[in-house]
N, CA and C of each residue as an Amber inpcrd file, in Angstrom:
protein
   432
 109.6160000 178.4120000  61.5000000 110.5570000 178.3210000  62.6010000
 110.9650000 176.8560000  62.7710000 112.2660000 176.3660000  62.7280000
 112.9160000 175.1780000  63.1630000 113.8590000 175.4400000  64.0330000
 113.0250000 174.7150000  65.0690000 114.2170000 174.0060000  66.5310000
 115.2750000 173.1820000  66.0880000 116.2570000 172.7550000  66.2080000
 116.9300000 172.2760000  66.2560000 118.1510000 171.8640000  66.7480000
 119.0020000 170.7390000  66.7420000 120.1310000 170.8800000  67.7320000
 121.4920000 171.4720000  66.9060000 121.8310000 172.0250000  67.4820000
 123.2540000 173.1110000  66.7480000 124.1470000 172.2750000  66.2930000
 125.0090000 172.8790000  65.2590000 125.7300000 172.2160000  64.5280000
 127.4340000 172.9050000  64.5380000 128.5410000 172.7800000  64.2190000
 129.6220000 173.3090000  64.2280000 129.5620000 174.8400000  63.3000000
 128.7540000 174.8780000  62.5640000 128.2650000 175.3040000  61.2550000
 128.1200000 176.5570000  61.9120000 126.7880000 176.4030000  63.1430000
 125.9470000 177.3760000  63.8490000 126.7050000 178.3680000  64.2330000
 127.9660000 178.2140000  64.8990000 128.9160000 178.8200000  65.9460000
 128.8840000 180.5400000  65.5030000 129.3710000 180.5190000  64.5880000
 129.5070000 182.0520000  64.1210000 128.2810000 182.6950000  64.6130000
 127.2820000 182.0880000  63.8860000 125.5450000 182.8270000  64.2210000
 125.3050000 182.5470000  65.0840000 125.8450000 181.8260000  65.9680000
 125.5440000 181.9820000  68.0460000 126.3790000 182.7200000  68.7620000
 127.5880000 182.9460000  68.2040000 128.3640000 184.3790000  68.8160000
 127.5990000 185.2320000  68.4800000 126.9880000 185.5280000  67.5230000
 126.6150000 186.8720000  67.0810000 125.8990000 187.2650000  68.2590000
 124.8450000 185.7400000  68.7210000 123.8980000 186.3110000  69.2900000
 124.0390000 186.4220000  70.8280000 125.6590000 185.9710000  71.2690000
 126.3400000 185.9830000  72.5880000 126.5100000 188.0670000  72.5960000
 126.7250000 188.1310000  71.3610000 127.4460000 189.6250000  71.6470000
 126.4950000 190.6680000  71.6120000 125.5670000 190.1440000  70.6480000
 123.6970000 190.9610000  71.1210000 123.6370000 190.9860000  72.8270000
 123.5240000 189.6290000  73.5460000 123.5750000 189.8090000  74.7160000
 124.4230000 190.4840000  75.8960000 125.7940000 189.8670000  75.5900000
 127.0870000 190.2670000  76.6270000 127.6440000 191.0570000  76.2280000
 127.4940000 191.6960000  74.8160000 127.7650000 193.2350000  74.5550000
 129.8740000 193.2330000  74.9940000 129.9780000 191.8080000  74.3800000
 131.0920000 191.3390000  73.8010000 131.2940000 190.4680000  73.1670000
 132.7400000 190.4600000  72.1120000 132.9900000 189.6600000  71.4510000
 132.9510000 188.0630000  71.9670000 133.2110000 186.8300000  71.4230000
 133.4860000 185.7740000  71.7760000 134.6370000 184.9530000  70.9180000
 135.2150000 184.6220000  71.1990000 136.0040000 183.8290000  69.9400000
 135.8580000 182.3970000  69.9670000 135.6000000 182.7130000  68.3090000
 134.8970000 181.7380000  67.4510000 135.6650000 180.3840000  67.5980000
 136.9500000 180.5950000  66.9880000 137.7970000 179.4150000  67.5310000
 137.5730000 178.7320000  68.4520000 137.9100000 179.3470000  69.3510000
 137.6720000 178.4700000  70.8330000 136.5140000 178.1450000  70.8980000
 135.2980000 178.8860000  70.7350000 134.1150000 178.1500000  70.7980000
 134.0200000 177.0490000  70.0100000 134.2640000 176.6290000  68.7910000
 134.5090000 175.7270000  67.9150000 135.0460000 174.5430000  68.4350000
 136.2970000 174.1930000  69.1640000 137.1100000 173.5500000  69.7880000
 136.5630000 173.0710000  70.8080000 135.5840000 174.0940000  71.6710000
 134.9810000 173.6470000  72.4740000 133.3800000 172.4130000  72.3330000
 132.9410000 173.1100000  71.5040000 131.5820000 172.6070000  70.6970000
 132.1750000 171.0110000  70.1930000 133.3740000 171.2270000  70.0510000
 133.8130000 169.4950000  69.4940000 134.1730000 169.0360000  70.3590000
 134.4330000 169.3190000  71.5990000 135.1070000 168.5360000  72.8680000
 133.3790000 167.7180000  73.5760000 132.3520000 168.5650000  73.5720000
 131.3020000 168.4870000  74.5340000 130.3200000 168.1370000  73.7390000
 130.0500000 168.7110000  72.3040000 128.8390000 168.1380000  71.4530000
 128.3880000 166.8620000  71.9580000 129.5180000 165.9110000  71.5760000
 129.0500000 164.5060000  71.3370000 128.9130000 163.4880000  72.5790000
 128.9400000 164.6410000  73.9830000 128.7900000 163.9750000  75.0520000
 126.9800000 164.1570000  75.2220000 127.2660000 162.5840000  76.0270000
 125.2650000 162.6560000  76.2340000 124.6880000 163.3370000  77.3240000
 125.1820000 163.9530000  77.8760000 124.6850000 164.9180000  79.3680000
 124.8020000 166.6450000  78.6560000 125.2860000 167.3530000  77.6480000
 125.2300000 167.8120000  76.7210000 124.1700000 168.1380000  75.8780000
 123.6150000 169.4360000  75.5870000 122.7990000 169.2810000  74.1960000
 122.5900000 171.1300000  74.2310000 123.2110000 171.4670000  73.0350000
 122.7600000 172.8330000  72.4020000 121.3320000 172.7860000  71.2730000
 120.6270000 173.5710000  71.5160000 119.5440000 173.8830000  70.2100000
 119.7340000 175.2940000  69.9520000 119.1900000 175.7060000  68.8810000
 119.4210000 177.0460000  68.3850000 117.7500000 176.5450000  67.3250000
 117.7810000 178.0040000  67.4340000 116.0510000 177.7330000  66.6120000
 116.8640000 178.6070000  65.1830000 116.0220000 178.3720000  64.1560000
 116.5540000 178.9900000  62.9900000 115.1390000 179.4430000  62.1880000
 114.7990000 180.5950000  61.7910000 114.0270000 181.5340000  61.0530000
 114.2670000 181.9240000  59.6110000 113.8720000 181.8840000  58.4560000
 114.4900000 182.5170000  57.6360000 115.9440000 182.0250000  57.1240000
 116.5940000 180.9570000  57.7610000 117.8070000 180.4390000  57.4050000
 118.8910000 181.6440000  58.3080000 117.9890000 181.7450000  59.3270000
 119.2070000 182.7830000  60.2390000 118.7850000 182.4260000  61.9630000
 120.0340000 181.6990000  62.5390000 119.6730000 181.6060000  63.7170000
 119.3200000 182.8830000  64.5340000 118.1990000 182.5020000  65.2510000
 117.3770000 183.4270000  65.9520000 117.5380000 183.3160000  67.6680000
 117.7200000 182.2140000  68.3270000 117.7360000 182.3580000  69.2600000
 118.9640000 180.9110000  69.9910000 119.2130000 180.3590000  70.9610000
 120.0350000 179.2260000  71.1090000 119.8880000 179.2440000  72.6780000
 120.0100000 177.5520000  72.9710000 120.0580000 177.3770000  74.5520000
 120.8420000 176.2080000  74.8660000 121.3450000 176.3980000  76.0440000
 122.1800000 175.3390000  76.1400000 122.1930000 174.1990000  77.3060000
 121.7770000 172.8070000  77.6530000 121.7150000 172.2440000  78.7710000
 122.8240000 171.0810000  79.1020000 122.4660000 171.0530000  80.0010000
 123.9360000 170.0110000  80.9710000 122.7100000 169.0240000  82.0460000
 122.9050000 167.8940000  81.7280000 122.3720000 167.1410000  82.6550000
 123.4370000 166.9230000  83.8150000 123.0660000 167.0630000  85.1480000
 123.7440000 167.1530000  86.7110000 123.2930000 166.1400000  87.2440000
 124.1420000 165.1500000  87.8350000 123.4580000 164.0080000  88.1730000
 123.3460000 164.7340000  89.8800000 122.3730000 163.9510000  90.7110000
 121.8250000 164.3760000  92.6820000 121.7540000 163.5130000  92.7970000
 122.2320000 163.8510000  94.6500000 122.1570000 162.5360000  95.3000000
 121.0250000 162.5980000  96.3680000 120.8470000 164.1200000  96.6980000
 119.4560000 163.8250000  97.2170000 118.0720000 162.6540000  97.2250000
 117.2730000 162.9060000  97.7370000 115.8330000 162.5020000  97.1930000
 115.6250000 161.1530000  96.6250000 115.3890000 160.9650000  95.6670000
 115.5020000 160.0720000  94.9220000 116.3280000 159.7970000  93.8390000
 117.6810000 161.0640000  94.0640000 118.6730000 160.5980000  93.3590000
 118.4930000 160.6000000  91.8250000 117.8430000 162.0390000  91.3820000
 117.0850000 161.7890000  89.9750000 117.9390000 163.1250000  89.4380000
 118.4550000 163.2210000  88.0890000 119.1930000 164.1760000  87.7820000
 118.3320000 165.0920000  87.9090000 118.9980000 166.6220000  87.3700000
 118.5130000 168.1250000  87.0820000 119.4080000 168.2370000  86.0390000
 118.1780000 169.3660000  84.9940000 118.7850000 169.8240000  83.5450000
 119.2410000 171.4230000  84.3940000 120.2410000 171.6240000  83.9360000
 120.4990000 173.2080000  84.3930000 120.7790000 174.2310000  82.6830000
 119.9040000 175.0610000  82.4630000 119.5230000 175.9120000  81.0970000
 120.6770000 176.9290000  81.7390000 121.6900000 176.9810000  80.4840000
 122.5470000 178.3520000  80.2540000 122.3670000 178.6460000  79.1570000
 122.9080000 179.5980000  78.7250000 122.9280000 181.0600000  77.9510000
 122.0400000 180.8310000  76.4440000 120.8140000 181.1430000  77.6130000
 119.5840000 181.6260000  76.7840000 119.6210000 182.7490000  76.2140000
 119.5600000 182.5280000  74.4040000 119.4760000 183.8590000  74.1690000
 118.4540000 184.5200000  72.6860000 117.5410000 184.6480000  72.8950000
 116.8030000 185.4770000  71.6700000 117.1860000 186.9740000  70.9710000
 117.5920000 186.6460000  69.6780000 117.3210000 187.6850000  68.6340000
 116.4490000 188.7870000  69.1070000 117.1280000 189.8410000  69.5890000
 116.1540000 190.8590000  69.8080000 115.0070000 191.4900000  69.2530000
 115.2800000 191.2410000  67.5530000 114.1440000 191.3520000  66.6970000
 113.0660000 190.1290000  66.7700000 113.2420000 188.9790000  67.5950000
 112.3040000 188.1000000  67.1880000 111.6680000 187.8010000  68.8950000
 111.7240000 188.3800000  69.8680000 111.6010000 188.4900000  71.3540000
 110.0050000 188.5610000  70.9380000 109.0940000 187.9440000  72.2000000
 107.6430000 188.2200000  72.3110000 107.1930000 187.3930000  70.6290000
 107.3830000 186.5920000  70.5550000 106.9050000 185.6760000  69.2480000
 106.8700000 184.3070000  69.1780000 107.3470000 183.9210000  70.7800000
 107.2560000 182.5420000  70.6090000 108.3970000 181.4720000  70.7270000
 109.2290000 182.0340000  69.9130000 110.6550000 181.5810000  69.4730000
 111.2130000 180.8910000  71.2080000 111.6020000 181.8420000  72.0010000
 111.4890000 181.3800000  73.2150000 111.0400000 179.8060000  73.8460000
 109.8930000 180.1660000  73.7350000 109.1050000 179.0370000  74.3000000
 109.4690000 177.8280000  73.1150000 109.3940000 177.9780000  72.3850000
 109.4510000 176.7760000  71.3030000 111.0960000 175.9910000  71.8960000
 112.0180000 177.1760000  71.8980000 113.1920000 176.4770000  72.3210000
 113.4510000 175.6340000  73.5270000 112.4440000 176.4320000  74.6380000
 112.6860000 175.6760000  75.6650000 111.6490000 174.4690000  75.8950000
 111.0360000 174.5200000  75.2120000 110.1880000 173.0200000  75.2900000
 111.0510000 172.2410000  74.8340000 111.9820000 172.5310000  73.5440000
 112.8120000 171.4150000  73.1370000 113.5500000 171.1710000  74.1660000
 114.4460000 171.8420000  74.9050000 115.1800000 171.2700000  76.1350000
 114.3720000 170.9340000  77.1850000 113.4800000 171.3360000  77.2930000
 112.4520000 170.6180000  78.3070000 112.5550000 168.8870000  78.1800000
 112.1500000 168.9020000  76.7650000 111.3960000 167.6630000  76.5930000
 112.8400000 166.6020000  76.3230000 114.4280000 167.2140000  75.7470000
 115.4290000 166.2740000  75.9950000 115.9180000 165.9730000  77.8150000
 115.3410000 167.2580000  78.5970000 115.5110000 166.7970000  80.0010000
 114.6890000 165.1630000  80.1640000 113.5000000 165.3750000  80.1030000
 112.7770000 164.2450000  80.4200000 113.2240000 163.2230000  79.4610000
 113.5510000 163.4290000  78.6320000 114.3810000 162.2780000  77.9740000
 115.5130000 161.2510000  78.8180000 116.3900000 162.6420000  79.4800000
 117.3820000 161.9900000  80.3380000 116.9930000 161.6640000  81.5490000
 115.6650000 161.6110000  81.9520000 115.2280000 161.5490000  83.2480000
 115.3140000 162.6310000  84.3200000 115.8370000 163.9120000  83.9020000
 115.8060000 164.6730000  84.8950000 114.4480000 165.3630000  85.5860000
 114.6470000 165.1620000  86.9590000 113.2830000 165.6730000  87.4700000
 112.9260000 167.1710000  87.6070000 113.8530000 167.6060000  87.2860000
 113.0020000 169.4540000  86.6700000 114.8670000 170.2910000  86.4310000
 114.0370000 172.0670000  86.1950000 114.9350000 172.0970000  85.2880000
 115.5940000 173.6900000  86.2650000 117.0500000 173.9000000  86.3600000
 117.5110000 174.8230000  86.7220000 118.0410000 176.3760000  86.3280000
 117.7800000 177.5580000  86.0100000 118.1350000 178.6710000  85.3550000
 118.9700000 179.6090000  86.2690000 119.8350000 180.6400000  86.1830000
 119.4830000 181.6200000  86.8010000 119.9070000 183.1100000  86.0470000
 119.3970000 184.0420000  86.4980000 119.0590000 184.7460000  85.2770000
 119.5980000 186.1830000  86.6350000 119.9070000 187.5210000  85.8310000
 120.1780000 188.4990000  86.7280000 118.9330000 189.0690000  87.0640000
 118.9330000 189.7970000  88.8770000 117.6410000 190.2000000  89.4490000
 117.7320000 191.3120000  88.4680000 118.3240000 191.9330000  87.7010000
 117.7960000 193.0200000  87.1150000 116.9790000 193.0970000  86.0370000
 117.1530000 191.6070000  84.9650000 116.5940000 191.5170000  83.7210000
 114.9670000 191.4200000  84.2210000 114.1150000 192.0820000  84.4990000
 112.7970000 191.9780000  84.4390000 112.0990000 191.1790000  83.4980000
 112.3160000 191.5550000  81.8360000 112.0010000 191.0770000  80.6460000
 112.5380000 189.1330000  80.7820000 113.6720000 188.9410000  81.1640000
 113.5920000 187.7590000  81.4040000 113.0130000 186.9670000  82.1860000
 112.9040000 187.7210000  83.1870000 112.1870000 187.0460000  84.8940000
 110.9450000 186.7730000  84.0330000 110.3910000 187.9230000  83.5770000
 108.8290000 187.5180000  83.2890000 108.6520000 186.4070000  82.2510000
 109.5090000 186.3760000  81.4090000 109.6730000 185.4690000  80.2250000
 109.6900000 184.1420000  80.9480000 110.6160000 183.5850000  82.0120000
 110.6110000 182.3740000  82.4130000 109.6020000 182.4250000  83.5620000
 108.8450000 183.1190000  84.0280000 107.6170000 183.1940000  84.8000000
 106.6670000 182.5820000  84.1230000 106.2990000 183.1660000  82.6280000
 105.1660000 182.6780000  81.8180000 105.3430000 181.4520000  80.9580000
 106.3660000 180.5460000  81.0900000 106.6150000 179.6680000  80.5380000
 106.7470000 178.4850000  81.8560000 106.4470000 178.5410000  82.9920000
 106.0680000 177.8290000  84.1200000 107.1800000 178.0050000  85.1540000
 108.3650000 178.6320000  85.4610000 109.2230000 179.2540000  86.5120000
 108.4420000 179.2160000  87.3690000 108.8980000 179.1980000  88.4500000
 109.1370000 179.7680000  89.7950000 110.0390000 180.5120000  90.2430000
 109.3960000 181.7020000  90.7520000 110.6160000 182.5780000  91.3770000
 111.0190000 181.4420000  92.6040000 111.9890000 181.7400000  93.1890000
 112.5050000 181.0020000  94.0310000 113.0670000 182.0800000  95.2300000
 113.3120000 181.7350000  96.7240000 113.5200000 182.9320000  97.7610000
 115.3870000 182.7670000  97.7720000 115.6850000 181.6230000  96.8190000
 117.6060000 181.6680000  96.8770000 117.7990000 182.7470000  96.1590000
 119.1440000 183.1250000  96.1770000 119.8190000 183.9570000  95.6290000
 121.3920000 183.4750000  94.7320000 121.3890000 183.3970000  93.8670000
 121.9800000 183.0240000  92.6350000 123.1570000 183.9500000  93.3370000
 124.4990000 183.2760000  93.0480000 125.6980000 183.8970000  93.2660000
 126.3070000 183.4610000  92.4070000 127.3630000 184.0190000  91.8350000
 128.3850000 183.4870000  90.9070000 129.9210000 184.6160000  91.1400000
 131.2630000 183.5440000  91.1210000 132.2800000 184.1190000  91.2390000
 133.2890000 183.2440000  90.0550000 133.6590000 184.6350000  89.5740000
 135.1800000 184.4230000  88.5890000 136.2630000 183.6030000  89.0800000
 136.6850000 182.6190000  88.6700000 137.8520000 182.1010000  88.9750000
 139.1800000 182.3970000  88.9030000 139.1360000 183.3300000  87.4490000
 139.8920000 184.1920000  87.1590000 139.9050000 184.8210000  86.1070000
């Protein structure tokens, strides 16, 4: 198993694994276009783990700068996603230590997810990897 940070290369084999999840297409193009606009920014960083010479799983973080507190960023983790054949093996955890450990790189003082109340299998997944449930409630609205 190799962690690693994604490449333009990856894109195809990280839709795949957008449409395992969202149980839709994505287009590649645009993701492409996009991946070159944001890659090479430093608040930025995709990994995708690779198995066998076939990406298996991919995560994506954004450093958020706060003004709270002591004014110390937060990493916020989007679209976590494991190979359904490779779930309960690890793969997971391996990925998110890597973004763990580029958070603390950037100084951020911990790390943000949010995941649907229905996925159980995920809740527990980021439970056993040190989560906290939390008593907020995650909202999200379409812009359009």
């Amino acid at each position: 198993m190799i962690i690693r940070k994604m490449t333009a290369a990856d894109i195809p084999a990280v839709e795949v694994l957008y449409r395992q999840y969202w149980n839709e297409k994505s287009n590649v193009e645009k993701m492409a276009e996009k991946f070159a606009q944001v890659e090479p920014r430093d608040d930025y960083v995709f990994f995708c783990a690779e198995q066998d010479d076939k990406i298996v799983a991919t995560v994506m973080g954004i450093v958020c700068e706060e003004l709270y507190g002591d004014a110390l960023p937060f990493l916020l983790a989007e679209n976590m996603v494991v190979d359904p054949a490779c779930r309960r093996q690890g793969v997971g955890r391996l990925i998110f230590d890597a973004l763990e450990d580029w958070g603390r790189s950037k100084g951020c003082r911990q790390v943000l997810l949010l995941t649907e109340s229905n996925r159980e299998d995920a809740r527990a997944f980021y439970t056993s990897i040190g989560f906290h449930p939390t008593a907020n409630a995650g909202f999200k609205k379409k812009l359009y």
